[in-house]
Short mmCIF file of C-alpha atoms in Angstrom, two decimals:
data_model
loop_
_atom_site.label_atom_id
_atom_site.label_comp_id
_atom_site.label_asym_id
_atom_site.label_seq_id
_atom_site.Cartn_x
_atom_site.Cartn_y
_atom_site.Cartn_z
CA GLU A 35 -10.63 133.24 -12.35
CA VAL A 36 -14.28 132.09 -12.84
CA GLN A 37 -15.70 130.92 -10.13
CA LEU A 38 -19.46 129.77 -9.22
CA VAL A 39 -20.31 129.84 -5.13
CA GLU A 40 -23.38 128.42 -4.46
CA SER A 41 -25.54 128.62 -1.24
CA GLY A 42 -28.61 128.79 1.15
CA GLY A 43 -28.75 125.01 1.14
CA GLY A 44 -29.55 122.60 4.73
CA LEU A 45 -32.55 121.04 5.77
CA VAL A 46 -35.91 122.29 4.91
CA GLN A 47 -39.59 120.00 5.68
CA PRO A 48 -41.65 117.80 2.53
CA GLY A 49 -44.24 120.82 1.48
CA GLY A 50 -41.60 123.71 2.70
CA SER A 51 -39.76 126.60 0.72
CA LEU A 52 -36.12 127.49 -0.28
CA ARG A 53 -33.78 130.12 -1.73
CA LEU A 54 -30.40 128.32 -3.39
CA SER A 55 -28.36 131.46 -4.06
CA CYS A 56 -25.28 131.41 -7.27
CA ALA A 57 -23.09 134.14 -7.10
CA ALA A 58 -21.08 134.23 -9.97
CA SER A 59 -16.68 136.17 -10.08
CA GLY A 60 -14.80 136.36 -12.87
CA PHE A 61 -16.12 136.80 -15.69
CA THR A 62 -19.20 139.38 -17.95
CA PHE A 63 -21.75 136.79 -16.18
CA SER A 64 -25.12 138.99 -18.47
CA ASP A 65 -23.03 137.56 -21.31
CA TYR A 66 -23.46 133.56 -20.83
CA SER A 67 -26.39 131.94 -19.76
CA MET A 68 -26.91 129.82 -16.66
CA ASN A 69 -28.49 126.66 -15.11
CA TRP A 70 -29.37 124.96 -11.70
CA VAL A 71 -28.42 120.80 -12.00
CA ARG A 72 -29.03 119.07 -9.26
CA GLN A 73 -26.78 115.44 -8.14
CA ALA A 74 -29.35 112.64 -5.72
CA PRO A 75 -26.74 111.10 -2.68
CA GLY A 76 -24.91 108.75 -5.51
CA LYS A 77 -26.93 108.66 -8.26
CA GLY A 78 -26.51 110.24 -11.67
CA LEU A 79 -26.40 114.02 -12.51
CA GLU A 80 -30.13 116.33 -13.80
CA TRP A 81 -30.31 119.22 -15.24
CA VAL A 82 -32.99 121.35 -13.35
CA SER A 83 -33.49 124.75 -14.98
CA TYR A 84 -32.60 127.18 -17.43
CA THR A 85 -32.18 130.88 -18.26
CA SER A 86 -30.55 132.57 -21.12
CA SER A 87 -28.77 136.05 -19.70
CA GLY A 88 -31.08 138.23 -20.34
CA SER A 89 -33.33 135.92 -18.00
CA ILE A 90 -35.78 135.99 -21.81
CA THR A 91 -36.00 132.14 -21.84
CA LYS A 92 -36.45 130.36 -19.05
CA TYR A 93 -36.71 125.72 -19.24
CA TYR A 94 -37.60 123.11 -16.37
CA ALA A 95 -38.05 119.75 -15.82
CA ASP A 96 -40.21 117.92 -16.40
CA SER A 97 -39.75 116.75 -12.25
CA VAL A 98 -39.66 120.40 -10.87
CA LYS A 99 -41.72 121.97 -13.80
CA GLY A 100 -43.90 123.97 -10.99
CA ARG A 101 -42.93 124.11 -8.08
CA PHE A 102 -38.60 125.65 -9.30
CA THR A 103 -38.21 128.99 -10.54
CA ILE A 104 -35.49 130.13 -11.55
CA SER A 105 -33.58 133.54 -11.64
CA ARG A 106 -30.78 136.32 -12.22
CA ASP A 107 -29.86 139.44 -11.37
CA ASN A 108 -27.14 140.66 -13.27
CA ALA A 109 -26.81 144.08 -11.52
CA LYS A 110 -25.50 141.53 -8.14
CA ASN A 111 -24.03 138.88 -11.37
CA SER A 112 -26.72 136.32 -8.64
CA LEU A 113 -28.68 133.81 -10.11
CA TYR A 114 -31.48 131.78 -8.00
CA LEU A 115 -33.66 128.73 -7.43
CA GLN A 116 -36.82 129.38 -5.72
CA MET A 117 -38.25 125.54 -4.68
CA ASN A 118 -41.19 125.60 -3.65
CA SER A 119 -43.77 122.37 -1.89
CA LEU A 120 -40.69 120.04 -1.46
CA ARG A 121 -40.87 116.46 -2.07
CA ASP A 122 -38.50 113.94 0.21
CA GLU A 123 -37.00 113.54 -4.23
CA ASP A 124 -36.12 116.99 -4.05
CA THR A 125 -32.94 115.90 -1.55
CA ALA A 126 -29.07 116.52 -3.70
CA VAL A 127 -26.72 118.50 -4.43
CA TYR A 128 -27.95 121.30 -6.67
CA TYR A 129 -25.09 122.70 -8.83
CA CYS A 130 -24.83 126.01 -10.67
CA ALA A 131 -24.11 125.80 -13.80
CA ARG A 132 -22.11 128.33 -17.31
CA GLU A 133 -23.06 127.47 -20.19
CA GLU A 134 -21.90 130.59 -23.47
CA ALA A 135 -25.02 130.00 -25.35
CA TYR A 136 -28.34 127.56 -25.22
CA GLY A 137 -27.93 123.80 -25.88
CA ASP A 138 -23.35 124.09 -24.99
CA PRO A 139 -21.43 122.34 -22.38
CA PHE A 140 -21.56 123.31 -18.53
CA ASP A 141 -18.09 124.51 -18.93
CA TYR A 142 -17.57 126.25 -15.67
CA TRP A 143 -18.94 124.92 -12.13
CA GLY A 144 -20.22 125.35 -8.46
CA GLN A 145 -18.61 122.92 -6.02
CA GLY A 146 -22.74 123.19 -4.28
CA THR A 147 -25.27 123.06 -2.53
CA LEU A 148 -27.01 120.57 -0.18
CA VAL A 149 -30.15 120.64 0.00
CA THR A 150 -32.11 117.99 2.02
CA VAL A 151 -35.84 117.48 2.34
CA SER A 152 -36.97 115.26 5.37
CA SER A 153 -39.42 115.24 8.56
CA SER B 169 -37.61 111.25 -22.78
CA TYR B 170 -35.17 111.47 -24.47
CA GLU B 171 -32.31 109.12 -22.21
CA LEU B 172 -28.39 107.79 -22.60
CA THR B 173 -26.85 105.52 -22.05
CA GLN B 174 -23.03 104.22 -20.48
CA PRO B 175 -22.01 100.93 -19.39
CA PRO B 176 -21.80 101.67 -15.60
CA SER B 177 -18.56 100.26 -14.83
CA VAL B 178 -15.49 100.51 -16.24
CA SER B 179 -12.08 99.30 -15.38
CA VAL B 180 -8.44 99.56 -16.45
CA SER B 181 -4.37 98.63 -15.53
CA PRO B 182 -2.37 101.95 -14.98
CA GLY B 183 -1.03 103.19 -18.22
CA GLN B 184 -3.84 101.25 -20.14
CA THR B 185 -6.59 102.41 -22.57
CA ALA B 186 -9.92 102.78 -21.06
CA SER B 187 -13.03 103.72 -22.88
CA ILE B 188 -16.56 104.61 -21.77
CA THR B 189 -18.97 105.00 -24.72
CA CYS B 190 -22.65 106.37 -24.12
CA SER B 191 -25.23 105.85 -27.17
CA GLY B 192 -28.64 107.51 -27.98
CA ASP B 193 -30.90 107.49 -29.87
CA ASN B 194 -30.33 110.01 -32.86
CA LEU B 195 -26.81 110.70 -30.88
CA GLY B 196 -25.13 110.62 -34.41
CA ASP B 197 -27.18 113.85 -35.02
CA LYS B 198 -26.37 116.36 -31.71
CA TYR B 199 -23.57 116.60 -30.34
CA ALA B 200 -21.84 115.04 -27.27
CA CYS B 201 -19.71 116.82 -23.81
CA TRP B 202 -17.93 115.07 -21.34
CA TYR B 203 -17.41 115.30 -18.03
CA GLN B 204 -15.11 113.44 -14.44
CA GLN B 205 -15.93 113.48 -11.75
CA LYS B 206 -14.42 112.53 -8.84
CA PRO B 207 -15.77 111.98 -5.56
CA GLY B 208 -16.55 114.86 -3.75
CA GLN B 209 -15.95 117.52 -6.26
CA SER B 210 -18.00 118.92 -8.77
CA PRO B 211 -18.19 117.77 -12.11
CA VAL B 212 -15.31 118.91 -15.04
CA LEU B 213 -15.52 119.17 -18.44
CA VAL B 214 -13.22 117.26 -20.66
CA ILE B 215 -14.86 116.55 -24.14
CA TYR B 216 -17.35 119.16 -26.34
CA GLU B 217 -18.69 119.04 -29.36
CA ASP B 218 -17.94 115.25 -29.67
CA SER B 219 -13.93 115.36 -29.90
CA LYS B 220 -13.03 118.77 -28.82
CA ARG B 221 -10.75 119.05 -25.49
CA PRO B 222 -11.05 121.96 -22.97
CA SER B 223 -7.85 124.37 -22.49
CA GLY B 224 -6.38 122.84 -19.41
CA ILE B 225 -7.50 118.42 -20.18
CA PRO B 226 -4.53 116.86 -20.81
CA GLU B 227 -4.24 115.44 -24.23
CA ARG B 228 -4.96 111.14 -22.54
CA PHE B 229 -8.29 112.64 -23.05
CA SER B 230 -9.95 112.16 -26.63
CA GLY B 231 -13.30 111.73 -27.35
CA SER B 232 -15.36 110.64 -31.09
CA LYS B 233 -18.80 109.71 -32.28
CA SER B 234 -19.73 106.01 -34.38
CA GLY B 235 -23.71 105.93 -35.17
CA ASN B 236 -25.22 107.11 -32.63
CA THR B 237 -22.98 105.89 -29.81
CA ALA B 238 -20.27 108.98 -28.95
CA THR B 239 -17.13 107.74 -27.15
CA LEU B 240 -14.43 109.09 -24.28
CA THR B 241 -10.95 107.47 -24.41
CA ILE B 242 -8.64 107.32 -21.75
CA SER B 243 -5.31 107.05 -23.46
CA GLY B 244 -1.77 106.10 -20.97
CA THR B 245 -5.01 105.82 -17.91
CA GLN B 246 -3.17 107.54 -14.33
CA ALA B 247 -4.63 106.69 -10.61
CA MET B 248 -6.33 110.51 -11.16
CA ASP B 249 -8.35 109.50 -13.49
CA GLU B 250 -10.10 107.35 -11.00
CA ALA B 251 -13.77 108.99 -11.56
CA ASP B 252 -16.95 109.09 -12.50
CA TYR B 253 -18.17 109.70 -16.34
CA TYR B 254 -21.16 111.80 -17.17
CA CYS B 255 -21.81 111.92 -21.56
CA GLN B 256 -24.41 114.38 -21.86
CA ALA B 257 -26.01 116.16 -25.01
CA TRP B 258 -29.48 118.49 -25.81
CA ASP B 259 -32.52 116.84 -27.84
CA SER B 260 -35.40 119.31 -28.76
CA SER B 261 -37.19 117.41 -26.17
CA THR B 262 -35.61 116.77 -23.20
CA LEU B 263 -33.19 120.24 -22.84
CA TYR B 264 -30.17 119.22 -21.32
CA VAL B 265 -29.83 115.31 -20.38
CA PHE B 266 -26.63 113.23 -18.40
CA GLY B 267 -26.09 110.27 -19.52
CA THR B 268 -27.12 107.40 -16.60
CA GLY B 269 -23.00 107.61 -15.81
CA THR B 270 -19.69 105.19 -16.30
CA LYS B 271 -17.65 104.63 -12.60
CA VAL B 272 -13.30 104.68 -13.71
CA THR B 273 -11.34 102.12 -11.08
CA VAL B 274 -7.45 101.86 -12.68
CA LEU B 275 -6.45 98.91 -10.52
#
């Protein structure tokens, strides 16, 4: 059974940093591209970042470019999102999501982890 | 940037058909997919490549596309189908784009 489990969310002050993790199981992690998608409270879905299966290619939404860094450790079946210079508008539930290849739909999602940016 | 527009809400009676539209420039040249998100839960893929259904998704969910408008149809809608639905497409400039979302209410 495919499982994606996020962790690392919490309360952080504006300008602070946070690192999210996503632990994958039930599939060959190194065969799949991975993404982070977020959802602000009461709002819609917003794609955040993409990494190819071998970390060669990475993309970011304009709203987080230069502040967030996506990475993965295929040996540990884990995906990460380093978030720096956090802003109030980064408050959201962050989901990791799997895709077979670049541009494919997201076929499995984690349960999400809540990040709250507030003073 | 690329945008996908959905109606904010759709209401349907149990057993009837609900249709949710998703419109965007040149959507006819792209694949659309649809996600269902129930309150407090993660999104679930219900339609991909315009009209294909992942394994485990009930046959009452179907997708189609005409011109630049994709449509998700729920036939014989059940109370359990009450949820938010999002379309999504991939665009070369904006990359992964989600629609504005539609709340389906089963009255």
